[in-house]
mmCIF file of C-alpha atoms and ligand atoms in Angstrom:
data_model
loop_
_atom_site.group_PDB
_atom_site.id
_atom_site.type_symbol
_atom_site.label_atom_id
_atom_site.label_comp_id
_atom_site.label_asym_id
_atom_site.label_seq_id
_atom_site.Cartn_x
_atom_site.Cartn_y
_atom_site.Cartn_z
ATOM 1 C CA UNK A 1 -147.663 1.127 -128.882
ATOM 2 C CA UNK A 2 -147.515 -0.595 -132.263
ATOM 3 C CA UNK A 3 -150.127 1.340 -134.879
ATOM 4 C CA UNK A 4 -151.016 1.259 -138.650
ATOM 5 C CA UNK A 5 -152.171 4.405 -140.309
ATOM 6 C CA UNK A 6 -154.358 3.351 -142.828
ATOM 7 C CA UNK A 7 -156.219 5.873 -145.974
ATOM 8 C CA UNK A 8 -155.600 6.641 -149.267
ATOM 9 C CA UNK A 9 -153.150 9.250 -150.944
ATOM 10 C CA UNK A 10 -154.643 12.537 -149.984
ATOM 11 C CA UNK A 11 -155.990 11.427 -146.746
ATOM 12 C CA UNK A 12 -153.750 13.435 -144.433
ATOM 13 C CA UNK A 13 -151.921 10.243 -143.037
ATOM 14 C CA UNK A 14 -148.180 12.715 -143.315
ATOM 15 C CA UNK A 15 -150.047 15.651 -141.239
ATOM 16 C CA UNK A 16 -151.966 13.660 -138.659
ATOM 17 C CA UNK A 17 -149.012 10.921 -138.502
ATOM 18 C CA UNK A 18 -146.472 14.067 -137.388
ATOM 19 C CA UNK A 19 -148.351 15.105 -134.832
ATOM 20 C CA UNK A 20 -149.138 11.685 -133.127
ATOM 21 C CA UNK A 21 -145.568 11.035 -133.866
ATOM 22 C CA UNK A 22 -144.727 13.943 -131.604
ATOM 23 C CA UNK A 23 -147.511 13.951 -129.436
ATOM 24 C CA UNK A 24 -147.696 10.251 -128.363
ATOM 25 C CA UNK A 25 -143.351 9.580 -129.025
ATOM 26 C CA UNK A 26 -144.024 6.906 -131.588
ATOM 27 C CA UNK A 27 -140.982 6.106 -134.472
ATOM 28 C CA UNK A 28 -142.216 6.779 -137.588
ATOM 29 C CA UNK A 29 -141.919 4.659 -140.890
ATOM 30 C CA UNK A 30 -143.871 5.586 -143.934
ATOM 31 C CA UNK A 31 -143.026 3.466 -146.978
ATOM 32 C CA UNK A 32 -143.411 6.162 -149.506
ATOM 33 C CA UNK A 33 -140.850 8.081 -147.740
ATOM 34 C CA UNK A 34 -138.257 5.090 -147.746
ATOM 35 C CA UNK A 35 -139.039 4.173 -151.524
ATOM 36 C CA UNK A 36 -138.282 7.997 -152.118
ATOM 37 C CA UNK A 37 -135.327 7.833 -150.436
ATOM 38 C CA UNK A 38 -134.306 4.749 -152.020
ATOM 39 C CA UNK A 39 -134.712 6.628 -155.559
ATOM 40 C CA UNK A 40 -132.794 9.716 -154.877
ATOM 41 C CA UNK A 41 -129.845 7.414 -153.725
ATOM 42 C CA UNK A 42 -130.198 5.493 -156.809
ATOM 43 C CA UNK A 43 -129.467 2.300 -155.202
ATOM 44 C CA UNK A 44 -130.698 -0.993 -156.546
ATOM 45 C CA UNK A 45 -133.756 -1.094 -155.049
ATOM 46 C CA UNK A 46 -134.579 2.261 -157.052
ATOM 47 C CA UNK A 47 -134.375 0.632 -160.228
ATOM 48 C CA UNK A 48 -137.145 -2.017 -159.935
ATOM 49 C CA UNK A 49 -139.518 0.275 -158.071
ATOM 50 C CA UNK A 50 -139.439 3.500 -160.166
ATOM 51 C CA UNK A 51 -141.839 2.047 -162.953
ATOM 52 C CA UNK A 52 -144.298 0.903 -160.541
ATOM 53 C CA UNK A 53 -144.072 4.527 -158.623
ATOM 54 C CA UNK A 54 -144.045 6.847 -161.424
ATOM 55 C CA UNK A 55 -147.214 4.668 -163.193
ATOM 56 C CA UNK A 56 -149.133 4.988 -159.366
ATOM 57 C CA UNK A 57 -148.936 1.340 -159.035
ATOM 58 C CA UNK A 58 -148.610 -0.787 -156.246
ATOM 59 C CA UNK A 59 -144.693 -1.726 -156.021
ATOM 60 C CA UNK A 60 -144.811 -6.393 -155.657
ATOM 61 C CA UNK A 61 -145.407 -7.463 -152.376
ATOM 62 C CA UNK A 62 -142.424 -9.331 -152.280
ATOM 63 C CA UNK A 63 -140.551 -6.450 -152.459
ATOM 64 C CA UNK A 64 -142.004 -4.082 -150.061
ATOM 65 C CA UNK A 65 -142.180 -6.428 -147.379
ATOM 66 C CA UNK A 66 -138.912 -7.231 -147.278
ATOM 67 C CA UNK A 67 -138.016 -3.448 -147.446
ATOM 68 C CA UNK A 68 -140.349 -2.653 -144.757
ATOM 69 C CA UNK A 69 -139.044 -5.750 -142.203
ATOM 70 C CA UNK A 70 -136.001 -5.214 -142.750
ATOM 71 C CA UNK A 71 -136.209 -1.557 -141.305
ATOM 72 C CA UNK A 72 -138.591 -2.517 -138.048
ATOM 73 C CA UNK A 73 -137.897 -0.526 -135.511
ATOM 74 C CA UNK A 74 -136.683 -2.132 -132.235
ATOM 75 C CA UNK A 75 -139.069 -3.948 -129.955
ATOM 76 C CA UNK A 76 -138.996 -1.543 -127.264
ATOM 77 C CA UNK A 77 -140.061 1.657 -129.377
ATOM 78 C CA UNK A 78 -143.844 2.441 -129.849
ATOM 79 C CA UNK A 79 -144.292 2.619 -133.795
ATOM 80 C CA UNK A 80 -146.470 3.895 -136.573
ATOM 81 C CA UNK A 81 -146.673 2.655 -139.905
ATOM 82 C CA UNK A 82 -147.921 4.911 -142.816
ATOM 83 C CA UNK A 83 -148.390 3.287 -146.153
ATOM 84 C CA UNK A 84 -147.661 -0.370 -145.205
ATOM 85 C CA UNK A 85 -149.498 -2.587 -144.903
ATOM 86 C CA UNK A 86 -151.043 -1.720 -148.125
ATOM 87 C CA UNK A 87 -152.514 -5.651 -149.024
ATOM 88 C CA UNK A 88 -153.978 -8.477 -147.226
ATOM 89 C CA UNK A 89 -150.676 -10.326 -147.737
ATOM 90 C CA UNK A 90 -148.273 -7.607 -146.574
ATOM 91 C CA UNK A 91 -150.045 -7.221 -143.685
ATOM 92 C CA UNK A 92 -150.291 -11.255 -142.984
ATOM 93 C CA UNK A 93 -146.129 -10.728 -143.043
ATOM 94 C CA UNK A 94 -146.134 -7.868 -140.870
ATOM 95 C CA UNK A 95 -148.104 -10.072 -138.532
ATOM 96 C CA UNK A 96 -146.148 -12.978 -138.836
ATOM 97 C CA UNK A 97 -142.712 -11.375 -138.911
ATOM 98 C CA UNK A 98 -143.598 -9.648 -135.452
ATOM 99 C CA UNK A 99 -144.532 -12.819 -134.004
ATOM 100 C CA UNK A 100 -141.896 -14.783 -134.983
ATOM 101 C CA UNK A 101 -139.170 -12.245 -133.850
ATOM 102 C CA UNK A 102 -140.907 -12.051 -130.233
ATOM 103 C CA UNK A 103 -142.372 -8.426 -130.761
ATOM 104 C CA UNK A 104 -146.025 -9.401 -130.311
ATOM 105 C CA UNK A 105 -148.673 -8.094 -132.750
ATOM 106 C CA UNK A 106 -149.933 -4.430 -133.440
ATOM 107 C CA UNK A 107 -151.956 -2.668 -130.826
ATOM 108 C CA UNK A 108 -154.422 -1.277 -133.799
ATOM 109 C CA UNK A 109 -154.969 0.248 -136.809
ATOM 110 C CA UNK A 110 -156.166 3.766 -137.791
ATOM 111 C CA UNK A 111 -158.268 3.903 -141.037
ATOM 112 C CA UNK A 112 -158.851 7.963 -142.181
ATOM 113 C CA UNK A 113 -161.623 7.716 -144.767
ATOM 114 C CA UNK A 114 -161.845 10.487 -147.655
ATOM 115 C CA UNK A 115 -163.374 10.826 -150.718
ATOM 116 C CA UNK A 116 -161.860 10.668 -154.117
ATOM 117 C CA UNK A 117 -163.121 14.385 -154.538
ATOM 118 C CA UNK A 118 -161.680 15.434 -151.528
ATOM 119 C CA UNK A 119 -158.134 13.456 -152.177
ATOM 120 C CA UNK A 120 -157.883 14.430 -155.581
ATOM 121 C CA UNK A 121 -158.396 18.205 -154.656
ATOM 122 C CA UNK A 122 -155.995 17.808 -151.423
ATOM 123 C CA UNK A 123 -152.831 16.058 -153.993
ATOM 124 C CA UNK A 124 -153.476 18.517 -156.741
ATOM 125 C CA UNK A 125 -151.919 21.575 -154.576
ATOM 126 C CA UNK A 126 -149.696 19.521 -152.776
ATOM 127 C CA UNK A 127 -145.688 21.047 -153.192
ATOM 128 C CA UNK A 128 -143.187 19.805 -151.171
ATOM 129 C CA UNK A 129 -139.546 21.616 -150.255
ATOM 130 C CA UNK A 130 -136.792 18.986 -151.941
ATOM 131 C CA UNK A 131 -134.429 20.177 -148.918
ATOM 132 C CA UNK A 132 -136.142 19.597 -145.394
ATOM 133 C CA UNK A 133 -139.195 17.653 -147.086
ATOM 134 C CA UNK A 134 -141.822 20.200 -145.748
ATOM 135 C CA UNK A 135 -144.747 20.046 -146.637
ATOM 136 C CA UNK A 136 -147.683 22.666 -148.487
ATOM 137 C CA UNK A 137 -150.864 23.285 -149.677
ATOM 138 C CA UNK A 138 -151.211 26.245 -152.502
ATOM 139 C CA UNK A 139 -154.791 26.329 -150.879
ATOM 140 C CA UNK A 140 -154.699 25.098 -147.317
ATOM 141 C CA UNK A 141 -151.252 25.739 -146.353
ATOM 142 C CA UNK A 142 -149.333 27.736 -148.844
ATOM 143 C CA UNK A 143 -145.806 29.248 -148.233
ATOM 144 C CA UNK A 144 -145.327 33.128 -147.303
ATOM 145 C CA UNK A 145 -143.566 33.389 -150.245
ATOM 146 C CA UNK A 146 -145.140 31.630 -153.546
ATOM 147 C CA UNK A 147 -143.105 28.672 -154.412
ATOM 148 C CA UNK A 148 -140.288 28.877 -151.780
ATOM 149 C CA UNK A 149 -139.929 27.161 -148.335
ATOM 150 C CA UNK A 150 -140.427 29.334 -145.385
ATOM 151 C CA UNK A 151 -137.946 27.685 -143.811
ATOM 152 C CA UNK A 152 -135.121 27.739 -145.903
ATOM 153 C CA UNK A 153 -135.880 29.378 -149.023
ATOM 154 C CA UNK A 154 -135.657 26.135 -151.937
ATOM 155 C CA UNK A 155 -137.859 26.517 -154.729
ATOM 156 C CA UNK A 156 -140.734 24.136 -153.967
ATOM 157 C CA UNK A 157 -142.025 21.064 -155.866
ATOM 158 C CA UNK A 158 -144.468 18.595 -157.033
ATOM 159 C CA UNK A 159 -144.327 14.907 -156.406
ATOM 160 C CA UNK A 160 -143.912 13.354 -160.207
ATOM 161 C CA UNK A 161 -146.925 11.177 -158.762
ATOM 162 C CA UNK A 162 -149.005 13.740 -157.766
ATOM 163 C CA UNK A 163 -150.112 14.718 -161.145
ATOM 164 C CA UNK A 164 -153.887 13.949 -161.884
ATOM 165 C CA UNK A 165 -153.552 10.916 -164.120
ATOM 166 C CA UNK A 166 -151.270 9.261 -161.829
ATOM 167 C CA UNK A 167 -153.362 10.246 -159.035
ATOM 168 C CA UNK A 168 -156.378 8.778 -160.529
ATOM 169 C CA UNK A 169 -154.614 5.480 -161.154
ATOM 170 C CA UNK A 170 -153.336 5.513 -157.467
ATOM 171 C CA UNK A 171 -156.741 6.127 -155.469
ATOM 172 C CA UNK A 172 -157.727 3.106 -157.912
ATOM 173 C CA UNK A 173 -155.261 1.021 -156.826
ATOM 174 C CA UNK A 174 -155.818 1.856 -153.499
ATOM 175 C CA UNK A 175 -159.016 0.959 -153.780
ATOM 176 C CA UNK A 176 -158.706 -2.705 -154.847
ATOM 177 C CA UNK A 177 -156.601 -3.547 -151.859
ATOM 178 C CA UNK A 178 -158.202 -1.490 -148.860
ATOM 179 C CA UNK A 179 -161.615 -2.730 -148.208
ATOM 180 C CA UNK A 180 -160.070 -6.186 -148.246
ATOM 181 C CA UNK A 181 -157.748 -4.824 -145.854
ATOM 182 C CA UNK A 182 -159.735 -2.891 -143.764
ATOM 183 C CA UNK A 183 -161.853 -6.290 -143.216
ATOM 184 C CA UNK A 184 -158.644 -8.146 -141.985
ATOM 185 C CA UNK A 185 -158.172 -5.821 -139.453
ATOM 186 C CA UNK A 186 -161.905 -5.142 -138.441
ATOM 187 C CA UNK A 187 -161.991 -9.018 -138.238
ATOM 188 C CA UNK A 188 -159.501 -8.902 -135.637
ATOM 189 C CA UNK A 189 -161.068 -6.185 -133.542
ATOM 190 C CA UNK A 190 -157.984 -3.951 -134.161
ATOM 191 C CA UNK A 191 -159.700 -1.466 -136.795
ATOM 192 C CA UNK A 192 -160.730 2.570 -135.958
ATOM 193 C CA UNK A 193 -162.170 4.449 -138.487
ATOM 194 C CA UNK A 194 -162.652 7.820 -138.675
ATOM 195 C CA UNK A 195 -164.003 10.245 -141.414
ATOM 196 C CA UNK A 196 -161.501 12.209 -142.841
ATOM 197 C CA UNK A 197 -163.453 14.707 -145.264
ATOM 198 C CA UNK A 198 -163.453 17.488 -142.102
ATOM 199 C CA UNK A 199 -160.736 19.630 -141.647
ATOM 200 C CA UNK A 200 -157.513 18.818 -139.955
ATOM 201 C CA UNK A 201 -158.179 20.015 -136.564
ATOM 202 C CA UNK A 202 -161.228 18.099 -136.179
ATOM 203 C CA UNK A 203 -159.830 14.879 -137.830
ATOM 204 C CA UNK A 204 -156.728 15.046 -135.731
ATOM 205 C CA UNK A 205 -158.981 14.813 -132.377
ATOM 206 C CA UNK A 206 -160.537 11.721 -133.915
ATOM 207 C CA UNK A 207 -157.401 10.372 -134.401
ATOM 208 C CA UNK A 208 -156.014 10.943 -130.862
ATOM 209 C CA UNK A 209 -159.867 9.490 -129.553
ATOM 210 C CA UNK A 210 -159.039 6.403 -131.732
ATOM 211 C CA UNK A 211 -155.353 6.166 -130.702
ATOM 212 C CA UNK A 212 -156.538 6.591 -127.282
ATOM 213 C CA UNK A 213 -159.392 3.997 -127.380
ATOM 214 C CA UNK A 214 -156.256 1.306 -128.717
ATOM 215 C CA UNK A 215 -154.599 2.484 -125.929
ATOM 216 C CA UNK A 216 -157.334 1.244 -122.896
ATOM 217 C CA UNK A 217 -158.310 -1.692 -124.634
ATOM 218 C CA UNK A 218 -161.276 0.530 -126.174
ATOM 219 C CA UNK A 219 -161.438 -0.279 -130.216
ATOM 220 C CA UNK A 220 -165.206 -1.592 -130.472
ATOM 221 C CA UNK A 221 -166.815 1.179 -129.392
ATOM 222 C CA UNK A 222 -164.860 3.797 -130.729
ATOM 223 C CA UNK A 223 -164.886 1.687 -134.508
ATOM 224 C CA UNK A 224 -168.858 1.242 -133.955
ATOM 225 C CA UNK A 225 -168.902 5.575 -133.608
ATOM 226 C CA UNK A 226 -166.433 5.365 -136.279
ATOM 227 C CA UNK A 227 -164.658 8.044 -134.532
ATOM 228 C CA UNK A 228 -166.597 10.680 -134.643
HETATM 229 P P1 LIG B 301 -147.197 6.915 -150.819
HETATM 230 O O1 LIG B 301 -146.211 7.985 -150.524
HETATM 231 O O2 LIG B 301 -147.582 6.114 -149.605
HETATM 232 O O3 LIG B 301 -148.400 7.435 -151.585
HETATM 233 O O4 LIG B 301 -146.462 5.865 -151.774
HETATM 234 C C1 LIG B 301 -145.946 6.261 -153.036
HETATM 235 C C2 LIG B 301 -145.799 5.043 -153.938
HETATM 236 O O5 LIG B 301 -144.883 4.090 -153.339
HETATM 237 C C3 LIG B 301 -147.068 4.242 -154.171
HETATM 238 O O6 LIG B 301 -147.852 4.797 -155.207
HETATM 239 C C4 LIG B 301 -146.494 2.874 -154.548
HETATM 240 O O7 LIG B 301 -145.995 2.874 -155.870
HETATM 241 C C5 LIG B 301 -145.301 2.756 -153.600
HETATM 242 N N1 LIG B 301 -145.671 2.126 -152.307
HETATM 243 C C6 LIG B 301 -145.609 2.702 -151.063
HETATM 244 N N2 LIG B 301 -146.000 1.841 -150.111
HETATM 245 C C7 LIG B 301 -146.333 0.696 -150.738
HETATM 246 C C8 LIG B 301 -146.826 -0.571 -150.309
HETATM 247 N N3 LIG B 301 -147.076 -0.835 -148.989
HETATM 248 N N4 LIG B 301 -147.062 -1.532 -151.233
HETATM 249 C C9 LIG B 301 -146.810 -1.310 -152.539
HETATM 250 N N5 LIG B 301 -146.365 -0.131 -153.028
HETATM 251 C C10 LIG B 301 -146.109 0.878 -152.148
#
């Protein structure tokens, strides 16, 4: 199964997207992550993403894309997407690039909705362990130990982009491309949306109802429930 996880940063996309990941045995490629990865290697790439990341902007199309196609995973493996496609174009490539290298198209996209409110409270105590990339809430989820890992003990941090002004200028980018977005996919009968204000456990069973709705063939009625 091929599947987009779509929402804006705060949403929950890292915490559901693990446990579909592990639950359904689906590769997983979020395009934060890579970009991330990219920066503490300090390769080239690094260099003309960082200003876009650090301001909360949306890194060029023309450079994401080919980031993102260029790591596909193999035909044969079930996917899931986090953070791409982010724009109308991107995911026109995605859909094109899958077509023309025989993989067929995505099975369907899963759109967690959240507030601003909600995201911008959900970011603010988000820390993260450097080392083994866990991550915690100092609300939700915090550590046993303030500030350290429970599993290995590193003092914990704070994305650079997670701070509010950043944030604020990332949930407004987000918001220019994803209704667009959203349409592209609704138009194609591939789009599940689910309300993601609730708390985990109850958004995760929407997400496994919408995942399993893509699976049978199922998306209109689910997306018409909008998950719940
Ligand atoms: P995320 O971890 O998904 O919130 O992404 C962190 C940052 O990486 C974003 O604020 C963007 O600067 C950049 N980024 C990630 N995915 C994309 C994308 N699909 N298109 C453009 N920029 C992206």
């Amino acid at each position: 199964m091929k599947l987009v996880l779509l929402g804006p940063p705060g949403a929950g996309k890292g915490t559901q997207a693990q446990h579909l990941v592990s639950s359904v045995g689906l590769v997983y490629l979020a395009s934060g992550d890579i970009l991330r990865a990219e920066r503490a290697s300090g390769t080239e790439l690094a260099d003309q993403v960082a200003g876009f990341m650090d301001a909360g902007r949306l890194v060029p199309d023309e450079i994401i894309i080919e980031v993102i196609l260029n790591r596909l995973p193999d035909a044969t493996l079930g996917w899931l997407l986090d953070g791409f496609p982010r724009t109308v174009r991107q995911a026109v490539s995605l859909e094109k690039a899958l077509i023309d290298t025989g993989k067929g198209g995505i099975d369907g996209v899963v759109e967690i909705r959240v507030s601003d409110a909600v995201c911008i409270q959900r970011i603010s105590g988000r820390r993260l362990c450097p080392v083994c990339n866990r991550v915690y809430h100092t609300h939700a989820s915090p550590p046993a130990e303030p500030g350290r890992c429970d599993d290995d003990g590193t003092a914990l941090t704070q994305r650079t982009d997670d701070h509010a002004e950043v944030v604020k200028e990332r949930l407004r980018a987000y918001h220019e491309t994803a209704d667009p977005l959203a349409s592209y996919y609704r138009d194609r009968g591939l789009l599940q949306a689910i309300d993601g204000d609730r708390d985990a456990e109850t958004v995760k069973m929407a997400v496994m109802n919408a995942v399993a709705a893509i699976r049978s063939g199922d998306i209109s009625s689910q997306a018409q429930l909008g998950g719940r």
